[in-house]
GROMACS .gro file of C-alpha atoms in nm:
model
  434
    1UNK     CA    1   0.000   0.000   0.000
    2UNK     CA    2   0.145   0.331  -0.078
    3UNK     CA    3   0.164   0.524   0.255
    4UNK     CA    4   0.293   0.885   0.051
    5UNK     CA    5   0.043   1.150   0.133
    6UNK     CA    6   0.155   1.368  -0.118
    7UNK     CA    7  -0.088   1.449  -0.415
    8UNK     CA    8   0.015   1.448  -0.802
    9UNK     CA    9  -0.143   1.805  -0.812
   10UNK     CA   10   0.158   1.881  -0.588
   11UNK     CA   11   0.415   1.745  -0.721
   12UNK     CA   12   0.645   2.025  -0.882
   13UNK     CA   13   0.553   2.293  -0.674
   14UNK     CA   14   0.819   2.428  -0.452
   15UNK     CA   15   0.831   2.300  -0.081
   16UNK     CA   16   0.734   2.511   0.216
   17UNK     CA   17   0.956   2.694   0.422
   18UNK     CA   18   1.068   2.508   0.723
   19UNK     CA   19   0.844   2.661   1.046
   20UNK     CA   20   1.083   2.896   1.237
   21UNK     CA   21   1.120   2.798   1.603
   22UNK     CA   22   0.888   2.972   1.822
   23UNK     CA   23   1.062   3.306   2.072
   24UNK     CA   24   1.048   3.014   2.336
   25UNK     CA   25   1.261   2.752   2.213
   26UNK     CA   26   1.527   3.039   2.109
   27UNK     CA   27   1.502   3.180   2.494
   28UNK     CA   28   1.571   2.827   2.639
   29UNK     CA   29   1.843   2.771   2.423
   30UNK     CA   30   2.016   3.081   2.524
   31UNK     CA   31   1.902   3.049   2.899
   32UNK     CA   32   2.208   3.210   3.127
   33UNK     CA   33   2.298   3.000   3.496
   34UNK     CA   34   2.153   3.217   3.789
   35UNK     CA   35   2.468   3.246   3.918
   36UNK     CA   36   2.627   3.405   3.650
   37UNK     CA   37   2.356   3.661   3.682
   38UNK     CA   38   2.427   3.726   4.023
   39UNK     CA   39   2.808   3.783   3.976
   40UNK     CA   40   2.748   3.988   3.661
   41UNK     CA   41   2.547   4.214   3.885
   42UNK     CA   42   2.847   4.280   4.132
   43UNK     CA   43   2.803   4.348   4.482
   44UNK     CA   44   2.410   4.415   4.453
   45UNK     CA   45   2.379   4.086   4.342
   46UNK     CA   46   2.509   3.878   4.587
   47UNK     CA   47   2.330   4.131   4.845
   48UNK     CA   48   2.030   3.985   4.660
   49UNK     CA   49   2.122   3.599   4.619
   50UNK     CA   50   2.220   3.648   5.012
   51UNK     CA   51   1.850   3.754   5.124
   52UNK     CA   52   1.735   3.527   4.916
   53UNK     CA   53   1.920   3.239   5.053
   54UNK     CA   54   1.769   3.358   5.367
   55UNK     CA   55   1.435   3.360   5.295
   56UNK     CA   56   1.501   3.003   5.216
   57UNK     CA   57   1.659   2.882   5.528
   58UNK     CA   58   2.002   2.823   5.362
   59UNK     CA   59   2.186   3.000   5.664
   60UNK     CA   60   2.513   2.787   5.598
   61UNK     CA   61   2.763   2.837   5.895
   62UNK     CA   62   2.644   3.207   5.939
   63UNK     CA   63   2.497   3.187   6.294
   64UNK     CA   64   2.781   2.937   6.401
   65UNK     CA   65   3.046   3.217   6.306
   66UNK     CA   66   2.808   3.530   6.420
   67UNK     CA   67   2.767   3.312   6.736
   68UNK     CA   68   3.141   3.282   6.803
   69UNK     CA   69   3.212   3.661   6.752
   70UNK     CA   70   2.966   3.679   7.005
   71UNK     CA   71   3.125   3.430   7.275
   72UNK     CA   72   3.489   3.624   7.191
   73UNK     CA   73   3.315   3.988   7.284
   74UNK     CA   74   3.082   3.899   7.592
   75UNK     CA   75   3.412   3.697   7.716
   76UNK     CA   76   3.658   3.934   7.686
   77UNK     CA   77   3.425   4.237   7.784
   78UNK     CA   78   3.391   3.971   8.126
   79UNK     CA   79   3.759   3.925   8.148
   80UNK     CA   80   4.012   4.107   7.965
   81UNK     CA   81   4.200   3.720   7.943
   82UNK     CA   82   4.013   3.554   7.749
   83UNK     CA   83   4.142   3.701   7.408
   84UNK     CA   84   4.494   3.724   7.508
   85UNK     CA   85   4.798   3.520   7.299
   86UNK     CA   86   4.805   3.234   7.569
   87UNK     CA   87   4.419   3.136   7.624
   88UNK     CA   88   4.411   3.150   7.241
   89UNK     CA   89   4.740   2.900   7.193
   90UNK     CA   90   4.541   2.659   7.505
   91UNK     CA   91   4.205   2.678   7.364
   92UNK     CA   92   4.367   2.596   7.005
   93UNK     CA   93   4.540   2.278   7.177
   94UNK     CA   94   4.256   2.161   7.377
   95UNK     CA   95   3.982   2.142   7.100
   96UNK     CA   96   4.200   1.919   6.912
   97UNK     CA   97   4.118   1.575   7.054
   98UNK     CA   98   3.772   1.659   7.100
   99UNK     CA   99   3.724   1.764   6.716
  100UNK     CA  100   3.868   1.514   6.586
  101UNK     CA  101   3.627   1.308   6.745
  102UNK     CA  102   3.347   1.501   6.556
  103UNK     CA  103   3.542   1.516   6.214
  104UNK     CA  104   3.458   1.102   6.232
  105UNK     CA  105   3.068   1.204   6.370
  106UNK     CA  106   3.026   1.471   6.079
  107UNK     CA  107   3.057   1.124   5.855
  108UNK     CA  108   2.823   0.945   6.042
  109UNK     CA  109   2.546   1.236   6.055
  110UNK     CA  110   2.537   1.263   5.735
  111UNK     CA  111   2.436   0.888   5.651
  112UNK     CA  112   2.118   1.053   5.897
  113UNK     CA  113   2.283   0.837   6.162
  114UNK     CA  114   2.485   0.850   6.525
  115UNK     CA  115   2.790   0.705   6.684
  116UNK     CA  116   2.783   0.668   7.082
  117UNK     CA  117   3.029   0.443   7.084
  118UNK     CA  118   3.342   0.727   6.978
  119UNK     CA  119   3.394   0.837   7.373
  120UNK     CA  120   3.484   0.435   7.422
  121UNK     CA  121   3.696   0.371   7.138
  122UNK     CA  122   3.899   0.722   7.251
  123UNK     CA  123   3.956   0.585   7.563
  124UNK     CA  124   4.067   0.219   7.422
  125UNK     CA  125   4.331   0.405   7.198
  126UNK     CA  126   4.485   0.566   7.450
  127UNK     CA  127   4.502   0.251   7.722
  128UNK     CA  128   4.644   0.047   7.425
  129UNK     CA  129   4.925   0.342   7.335
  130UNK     CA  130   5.007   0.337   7.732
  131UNK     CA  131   4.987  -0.038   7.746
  132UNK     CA  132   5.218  -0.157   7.400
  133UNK     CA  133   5.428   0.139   7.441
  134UNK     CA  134   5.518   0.174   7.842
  135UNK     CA  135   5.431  -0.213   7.948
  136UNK     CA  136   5.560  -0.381   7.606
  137UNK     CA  137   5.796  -0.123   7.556
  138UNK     CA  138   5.653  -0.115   7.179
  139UNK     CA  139   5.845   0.143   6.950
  140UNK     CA  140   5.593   0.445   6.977
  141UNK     CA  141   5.519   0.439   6.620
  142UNK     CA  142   5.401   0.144   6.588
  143UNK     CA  143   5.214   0.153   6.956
  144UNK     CA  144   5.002   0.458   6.749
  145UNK     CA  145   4.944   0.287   6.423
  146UNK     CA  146   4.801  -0.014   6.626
  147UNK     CA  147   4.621   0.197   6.786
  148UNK     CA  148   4.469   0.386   6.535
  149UNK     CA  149   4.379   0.046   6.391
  150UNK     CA  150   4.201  -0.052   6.733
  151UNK     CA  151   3.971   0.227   6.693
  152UNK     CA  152   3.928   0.176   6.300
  153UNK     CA  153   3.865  -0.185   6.377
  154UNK     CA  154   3.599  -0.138   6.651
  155UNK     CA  155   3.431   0.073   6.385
  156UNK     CA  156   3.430  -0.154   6.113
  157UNK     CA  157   3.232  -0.392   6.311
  158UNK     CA  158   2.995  -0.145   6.440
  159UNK     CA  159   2.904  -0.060   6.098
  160UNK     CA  160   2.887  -0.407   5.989
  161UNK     CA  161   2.642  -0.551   6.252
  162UNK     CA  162   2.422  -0.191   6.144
  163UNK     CA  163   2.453  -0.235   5.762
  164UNK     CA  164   2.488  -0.596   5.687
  165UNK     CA  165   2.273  -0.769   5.995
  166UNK     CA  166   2.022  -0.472   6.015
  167UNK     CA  167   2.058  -0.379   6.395
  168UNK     CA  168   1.978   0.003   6.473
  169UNK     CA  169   2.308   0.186   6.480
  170UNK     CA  170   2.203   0.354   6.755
  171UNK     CA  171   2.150  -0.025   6.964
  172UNK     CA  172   2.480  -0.123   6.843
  173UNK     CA  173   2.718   0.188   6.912
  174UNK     CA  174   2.557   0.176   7.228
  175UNK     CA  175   2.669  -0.149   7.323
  176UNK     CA  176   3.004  -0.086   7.169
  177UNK     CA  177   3.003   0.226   7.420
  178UNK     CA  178   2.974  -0.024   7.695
  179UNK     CA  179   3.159  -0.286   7.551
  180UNK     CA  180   3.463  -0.057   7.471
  181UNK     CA  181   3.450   0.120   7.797
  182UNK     CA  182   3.466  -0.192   8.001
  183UNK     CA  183   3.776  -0.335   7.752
  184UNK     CA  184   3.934  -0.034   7.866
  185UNK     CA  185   3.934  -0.114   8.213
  186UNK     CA  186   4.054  -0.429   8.149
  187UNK     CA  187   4.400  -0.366   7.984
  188UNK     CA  188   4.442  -0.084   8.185
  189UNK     CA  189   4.451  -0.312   8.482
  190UNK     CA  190   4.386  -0.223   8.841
  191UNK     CA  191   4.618   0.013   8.842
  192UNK     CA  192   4.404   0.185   8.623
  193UNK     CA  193   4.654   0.459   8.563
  194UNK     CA  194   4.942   0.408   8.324
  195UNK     CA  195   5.152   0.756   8.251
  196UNK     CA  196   5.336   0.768   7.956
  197UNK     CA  197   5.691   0.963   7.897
  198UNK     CA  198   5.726   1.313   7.878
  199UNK     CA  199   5.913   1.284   7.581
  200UNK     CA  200   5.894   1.142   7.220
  201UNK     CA  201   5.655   1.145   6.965
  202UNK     CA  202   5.336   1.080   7.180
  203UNK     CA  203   5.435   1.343   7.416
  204UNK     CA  204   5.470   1.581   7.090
  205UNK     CA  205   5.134   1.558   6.897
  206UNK     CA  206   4.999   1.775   7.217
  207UNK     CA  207   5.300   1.941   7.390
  208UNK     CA  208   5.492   2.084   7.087
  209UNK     CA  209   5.510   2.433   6.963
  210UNK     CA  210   5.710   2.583   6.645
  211UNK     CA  211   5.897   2.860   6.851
  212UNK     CA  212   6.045   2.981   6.523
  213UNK     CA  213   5.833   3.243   6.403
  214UNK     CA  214   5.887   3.235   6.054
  215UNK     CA  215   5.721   2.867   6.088
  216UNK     CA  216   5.371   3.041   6.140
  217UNK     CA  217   5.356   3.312   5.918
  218UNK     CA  218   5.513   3.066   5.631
  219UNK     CA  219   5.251   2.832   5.729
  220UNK     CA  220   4.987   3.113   5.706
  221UNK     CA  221   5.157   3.212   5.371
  222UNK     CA  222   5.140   2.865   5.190
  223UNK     CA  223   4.735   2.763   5.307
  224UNK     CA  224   4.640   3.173   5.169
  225UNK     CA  225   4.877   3.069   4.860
  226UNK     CA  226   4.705   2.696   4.822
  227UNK     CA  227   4.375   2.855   4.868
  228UNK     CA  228   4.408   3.106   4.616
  229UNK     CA  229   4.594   2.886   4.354
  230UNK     CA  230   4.326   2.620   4.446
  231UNK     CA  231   4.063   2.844   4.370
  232UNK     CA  232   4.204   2.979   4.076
  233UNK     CA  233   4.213   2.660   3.853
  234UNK     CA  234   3.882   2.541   3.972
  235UNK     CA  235   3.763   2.852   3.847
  236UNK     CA  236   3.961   2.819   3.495
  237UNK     CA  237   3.878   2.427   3.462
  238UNK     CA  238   3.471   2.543   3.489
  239UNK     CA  239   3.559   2.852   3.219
  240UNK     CA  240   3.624   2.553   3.001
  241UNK     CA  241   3.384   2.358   2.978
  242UNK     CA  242   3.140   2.633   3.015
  243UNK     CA  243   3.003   2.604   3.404
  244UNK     CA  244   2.961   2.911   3.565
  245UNK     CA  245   3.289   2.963   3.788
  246UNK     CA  246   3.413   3.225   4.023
  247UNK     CA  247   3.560   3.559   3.845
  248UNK     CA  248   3.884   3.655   3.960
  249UNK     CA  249   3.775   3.938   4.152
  250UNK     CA  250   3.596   3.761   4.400
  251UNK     CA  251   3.886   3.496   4.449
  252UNK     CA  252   4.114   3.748   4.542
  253UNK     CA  253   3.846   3.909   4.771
  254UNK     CA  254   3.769   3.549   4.946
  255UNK     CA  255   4.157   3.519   5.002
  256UNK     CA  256   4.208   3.846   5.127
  257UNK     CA  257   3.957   3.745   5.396
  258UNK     CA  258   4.162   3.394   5.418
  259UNK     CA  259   4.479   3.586   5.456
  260UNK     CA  260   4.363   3.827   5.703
  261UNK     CA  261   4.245   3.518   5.972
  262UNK     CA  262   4.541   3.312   5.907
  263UNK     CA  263   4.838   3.580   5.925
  264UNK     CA  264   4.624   3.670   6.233
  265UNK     CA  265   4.611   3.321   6.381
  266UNK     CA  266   5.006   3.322   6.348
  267UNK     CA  267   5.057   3.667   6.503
  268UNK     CA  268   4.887   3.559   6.780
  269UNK     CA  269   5.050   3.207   6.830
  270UNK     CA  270   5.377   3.379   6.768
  271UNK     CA  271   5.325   3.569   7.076
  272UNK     CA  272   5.278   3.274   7.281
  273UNK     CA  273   5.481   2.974   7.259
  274UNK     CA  274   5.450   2.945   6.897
  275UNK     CA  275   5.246   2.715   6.670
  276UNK     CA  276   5.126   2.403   6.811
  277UNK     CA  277   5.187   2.094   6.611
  278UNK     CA  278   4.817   1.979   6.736
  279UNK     CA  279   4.667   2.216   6.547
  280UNK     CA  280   4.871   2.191   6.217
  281UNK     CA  281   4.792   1.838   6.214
  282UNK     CA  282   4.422   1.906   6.288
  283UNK     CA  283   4.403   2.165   5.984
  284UNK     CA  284   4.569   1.871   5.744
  285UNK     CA  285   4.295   1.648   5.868
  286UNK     CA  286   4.059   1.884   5.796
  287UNK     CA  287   4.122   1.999   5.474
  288UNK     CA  288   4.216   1.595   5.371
  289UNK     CA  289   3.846   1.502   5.481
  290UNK     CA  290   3.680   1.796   5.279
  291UNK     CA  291   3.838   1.700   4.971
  292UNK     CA  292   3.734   1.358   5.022
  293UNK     CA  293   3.359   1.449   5.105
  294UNK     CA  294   3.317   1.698   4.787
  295UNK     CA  295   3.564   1.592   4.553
  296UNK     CA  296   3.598   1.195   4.533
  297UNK     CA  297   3.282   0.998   4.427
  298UNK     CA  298   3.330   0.796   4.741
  299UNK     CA  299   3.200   1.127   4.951
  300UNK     CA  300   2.941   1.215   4.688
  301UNK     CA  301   2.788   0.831   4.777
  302UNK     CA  302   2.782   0.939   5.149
  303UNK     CA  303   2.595   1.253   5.042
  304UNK     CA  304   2.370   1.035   4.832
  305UNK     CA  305   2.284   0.786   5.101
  306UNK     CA  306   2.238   1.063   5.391
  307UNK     CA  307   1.975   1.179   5.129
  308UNK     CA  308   1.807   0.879   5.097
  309UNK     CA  309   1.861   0.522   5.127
  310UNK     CA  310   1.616   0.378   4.836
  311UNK     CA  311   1.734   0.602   4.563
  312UNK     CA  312   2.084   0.518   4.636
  313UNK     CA  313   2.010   0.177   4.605
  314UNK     CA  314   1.850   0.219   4.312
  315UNK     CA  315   2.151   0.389   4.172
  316UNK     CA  316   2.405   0.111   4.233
  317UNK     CA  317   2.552   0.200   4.531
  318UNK     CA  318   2.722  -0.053   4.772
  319UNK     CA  319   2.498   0.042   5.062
  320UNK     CA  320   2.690  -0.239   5.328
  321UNK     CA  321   3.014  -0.079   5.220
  322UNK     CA  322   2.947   0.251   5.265
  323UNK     CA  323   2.780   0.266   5.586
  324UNK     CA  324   3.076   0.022   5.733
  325UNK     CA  325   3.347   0.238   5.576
  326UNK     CA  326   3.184   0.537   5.745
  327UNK     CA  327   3.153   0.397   6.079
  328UNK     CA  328   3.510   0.310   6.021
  329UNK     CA  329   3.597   0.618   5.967
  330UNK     CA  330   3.434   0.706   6.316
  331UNK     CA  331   3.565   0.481   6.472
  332UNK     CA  332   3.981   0.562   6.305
  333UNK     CA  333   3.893   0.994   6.426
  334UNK     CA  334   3.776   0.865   6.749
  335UNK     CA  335   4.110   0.678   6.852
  336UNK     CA  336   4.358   0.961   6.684
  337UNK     CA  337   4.107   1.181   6.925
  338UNK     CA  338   4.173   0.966   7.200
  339UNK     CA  339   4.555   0.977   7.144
  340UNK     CA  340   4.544   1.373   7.162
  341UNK     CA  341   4.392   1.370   7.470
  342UNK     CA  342   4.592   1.117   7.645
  343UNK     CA  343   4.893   1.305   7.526
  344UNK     CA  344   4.767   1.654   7.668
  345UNK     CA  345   4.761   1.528   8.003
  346UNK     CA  346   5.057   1.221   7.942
  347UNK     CA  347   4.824   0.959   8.076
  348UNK     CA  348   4.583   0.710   8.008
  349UNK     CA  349   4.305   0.653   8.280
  350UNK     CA  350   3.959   0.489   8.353
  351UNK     CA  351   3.823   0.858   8.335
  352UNK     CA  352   3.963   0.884   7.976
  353UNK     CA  353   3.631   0.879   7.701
  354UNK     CA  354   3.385   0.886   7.963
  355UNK     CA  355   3.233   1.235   8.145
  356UNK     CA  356   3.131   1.512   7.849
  357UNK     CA  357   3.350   1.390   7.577
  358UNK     CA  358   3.084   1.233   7.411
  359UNK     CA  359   2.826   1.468   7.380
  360UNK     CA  360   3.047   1.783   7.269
  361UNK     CA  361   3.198   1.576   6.996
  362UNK     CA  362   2.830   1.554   6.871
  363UNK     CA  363   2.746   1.898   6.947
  364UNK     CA  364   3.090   2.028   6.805
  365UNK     CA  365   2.962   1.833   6.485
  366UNK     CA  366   2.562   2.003   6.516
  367UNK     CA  367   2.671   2.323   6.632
  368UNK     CA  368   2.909   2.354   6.365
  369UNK     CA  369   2.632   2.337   6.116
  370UNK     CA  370   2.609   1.952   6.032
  371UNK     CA  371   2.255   1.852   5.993
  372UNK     CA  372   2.169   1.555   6.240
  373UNK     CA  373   1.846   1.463   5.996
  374UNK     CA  374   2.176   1.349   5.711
  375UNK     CA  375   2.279   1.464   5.360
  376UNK     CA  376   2.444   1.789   5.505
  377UNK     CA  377   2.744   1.911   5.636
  378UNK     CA  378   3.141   1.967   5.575
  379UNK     CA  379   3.424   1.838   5.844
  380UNK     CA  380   3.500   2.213   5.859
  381UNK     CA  381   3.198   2.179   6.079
  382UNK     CA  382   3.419   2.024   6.296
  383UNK     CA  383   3.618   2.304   6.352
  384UNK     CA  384   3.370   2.587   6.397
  385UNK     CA  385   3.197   2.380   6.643
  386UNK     CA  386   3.399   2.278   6.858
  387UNK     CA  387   3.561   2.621   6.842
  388UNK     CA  388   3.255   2.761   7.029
  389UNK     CA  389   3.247   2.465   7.252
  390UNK     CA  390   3.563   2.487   7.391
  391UNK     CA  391   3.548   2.876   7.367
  392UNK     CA  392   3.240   2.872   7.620
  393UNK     CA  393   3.406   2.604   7.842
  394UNK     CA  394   3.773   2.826   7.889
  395UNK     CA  395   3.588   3.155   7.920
  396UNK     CA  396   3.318   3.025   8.174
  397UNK     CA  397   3.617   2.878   8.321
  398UNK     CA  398   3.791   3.220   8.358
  399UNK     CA  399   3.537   3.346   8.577
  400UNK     CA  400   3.501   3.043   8.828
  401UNK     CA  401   3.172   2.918   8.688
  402UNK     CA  402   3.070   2.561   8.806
  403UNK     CA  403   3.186   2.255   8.520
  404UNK     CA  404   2.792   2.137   8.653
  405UNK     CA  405   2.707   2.515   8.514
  406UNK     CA  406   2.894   2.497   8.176
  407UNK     CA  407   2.754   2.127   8.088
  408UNK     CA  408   2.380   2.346   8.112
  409UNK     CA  409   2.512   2.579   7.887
  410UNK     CA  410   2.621   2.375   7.595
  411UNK     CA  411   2.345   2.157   7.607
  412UNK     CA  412   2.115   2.499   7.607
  413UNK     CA  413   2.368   2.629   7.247
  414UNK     CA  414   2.323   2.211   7.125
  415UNK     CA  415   1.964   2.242   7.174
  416UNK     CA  416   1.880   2.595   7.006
  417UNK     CA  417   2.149   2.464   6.718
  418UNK     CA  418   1.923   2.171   6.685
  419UNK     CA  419   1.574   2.407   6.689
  420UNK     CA  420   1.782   2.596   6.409
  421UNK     CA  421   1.869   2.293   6.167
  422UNK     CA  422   1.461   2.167   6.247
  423UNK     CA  423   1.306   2.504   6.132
  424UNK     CA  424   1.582   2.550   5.859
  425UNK     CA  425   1.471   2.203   5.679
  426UNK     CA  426   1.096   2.286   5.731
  427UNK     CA  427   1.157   2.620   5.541
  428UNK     CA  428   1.373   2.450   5.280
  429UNK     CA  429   1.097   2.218   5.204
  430UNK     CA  430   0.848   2.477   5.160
  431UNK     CA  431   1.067   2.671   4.987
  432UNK     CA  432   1.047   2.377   4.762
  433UNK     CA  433   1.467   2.313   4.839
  434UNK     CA  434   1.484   2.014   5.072
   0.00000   0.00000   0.00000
């Protein structure tokens, strides 16, 4: 059958002209990215975006950092101490064990899940440091790698018995809390106190400053320089291929800011003892962590899964090996935690992972700006939280307050934090962002 719809009376006459495409197609075709539009229009622009972003609960780490220039001015207009070069070096030292703690927890939040197990696991990583290392007389490095590997172990299994068996990871890291803790008291023997030397590598991760000056500022030097050259070719790789990218004026703005905290932060060690070795190994951690959360496809799966379980599935992704990765992870943070701490005070104990220790590594995680509900957060977190933790806890300490008094007070910060990240998801999702 001939299917050609075409008459012979119109054969021989010239074909029409092809339809133009309608204004709309031409408009969608030449659509520009919002945020070029907001950088093209300079300063009013991201006056704009920022309101906007508002509007729409993203708040980002805004209150955390308004809420710590806050905690710096009522301190120091309390006691004229609290911001001098010394407080800052001791509150930079102290906050170390404790956030690295809650770099491992900002992992496990944002699967949308908890860790009580991390204060344990500390505790076990410093009792097995004392015990290879002073009892065994194990070489110190290798009394911290096995260590390390305690804590990453003890993880591992947590997230197994969650991920492949199906228990609540909230039932198991509990019992690993209690488990842990009471393996603790066993090696540590009924001594129960084992002190370690004042001396060697150990006694170093907490106790050692850079007294050299030019260490600090040439430290602050090379993060402003990696941050700007970072930025830079991020910005040039997205020119491209033709995603909107940062212009150059902005990078040089952003790391202007950058410069002006770090050659700060070294002034002010500088005037001190120097800069502490805790804290340049905390900032390598850091910075390690966030490139592994946003720029690996191993961290976008933890995104994806914190977002929601089915659709990951779905997508391919090894859901048992995630989830027992990540609470090994947890568990790894949580013993190099532990090892900070025991070093500070050059001693492992029964008192070591119990008390607070817990509960401010998960606040320092929530306060920082990691959402407890999953899919959101940085390890920078981390830092910011546990800034203002340990911040509150020094400068309440400064003026004789109770330790019975500060615990109120952080859990009053944890729990408006919390009320924060609740109403900030509720006006994301009508906002139609969540």
């Amino acid at each position: 059958m001939n299917t050609d719809k075409t008459s012979p009376t119109d054969l021989g006459k010239p074909h029409a002209a092809p339809v133009d495409a309608p204004p709309a197609a031409d408009a969608a075709s030449t659509a520009v990215d919002p945020r070029l539009l907001v950088r093209e229009q300079g300063l009013g622009g991201y006056l704009a975006e920022f309101k906007r972003k508002v509007r729409a609960g993203d708040l980002g780490s805004l209150p955390v950092i308004v809420g710590l220039v806050i905690i710096c001015i009522v301190f120091q207009t309390l006691n004229s101490n609290f911001l001098t070069a010394g407080n800052i070096s001791n509150i930079s030292v102290a906050m170390v064990g404790t956030g690295m703690i809650a770099v491992g927890i900002v992992f496990v939040l944002l699967l949308g899940e908890i860790d009580l197990s991390v204060g344990s696991v500390s505790g076990v990583a410093g009792a097995s440091f004392a015990v290879l290392s002073i009892l065994h007389g194990t070489p110190e490095w290798l009394a911290l790698v096995l260590s390390i590997l305690t804590g990453a172990v003890a993880g591992a299994i947590h997230g197994f018995i969650f991920a492949k068996i199906g228990v609540p990871a909230f039932a198991v890291t509990l019992a690993g809390l209690l488990f842990w803790n009471g393996f603790m008291l066993k090696i540590l023997g009924e001594n129960g106190t084992i002190n370690t030397h004042d001396s060697g590598v150990f006694y170093n991760l907490s106790n050692y400053f850079f007294s050299d000056i030019a260490v600090a500022y040439g430290a602050a030097a090379v993060a402003v320089a990696a941050f700007f050259l970072s930025a830079f070719f991020d910005s040039r790789r997205r020119e491209a291929v033709g995603i909107p990218s940062r212009p150059l004026n902005e990078i040089v703005l952003r790391t202007a800011l950058i410069a002006v905290v770090a050659f700060a932060a070294a002034y002010m060690f500088n005037q001190n003892k120097g800069l502490p070795l805790a804290v340049v190994i905390f900032l390598a951690v850091l910075i390690v962590t966030d490139f592994v959360l946003r720029r690996t496809s191993y961290g976008r799966m933890i995104f994806a899964l914190g977002g929601s379980v089915e659709a990951s599935r779905r997508a391919g992704i090894n859901i048992v090996m995630v989830r027992t990765s990540v609470y090994a992870i947890s568990g790894t943070f949580a013993a190099v935690g532990g090892l900070f701490l025991a070093s500070k005070i050059s001693a492992a104990n029964q008192g070591a992972g119990s008390g607070d220790l817990l509960m401010n590594a998960i606040a320092a995680a929530v306060i920082g700006g990691t959402s407890l509900f999953g899919g959101r957060g940085r390890t920078w977190n981390a830092l910011l939280g546990v800034l203002v933790i340990t911040s509150i806890q020094y400068g309440l300490a400064l003026e004789g307050v109770a330790a019975a008094i500060q615990q109120m007070i952080t859990g009053g910060v944890l729990l408006i934090t919390v009320i924060i990240d609740a109403v900030t998801r509720k006006t994301q999702k009508s906002a139609g962002r969540a």
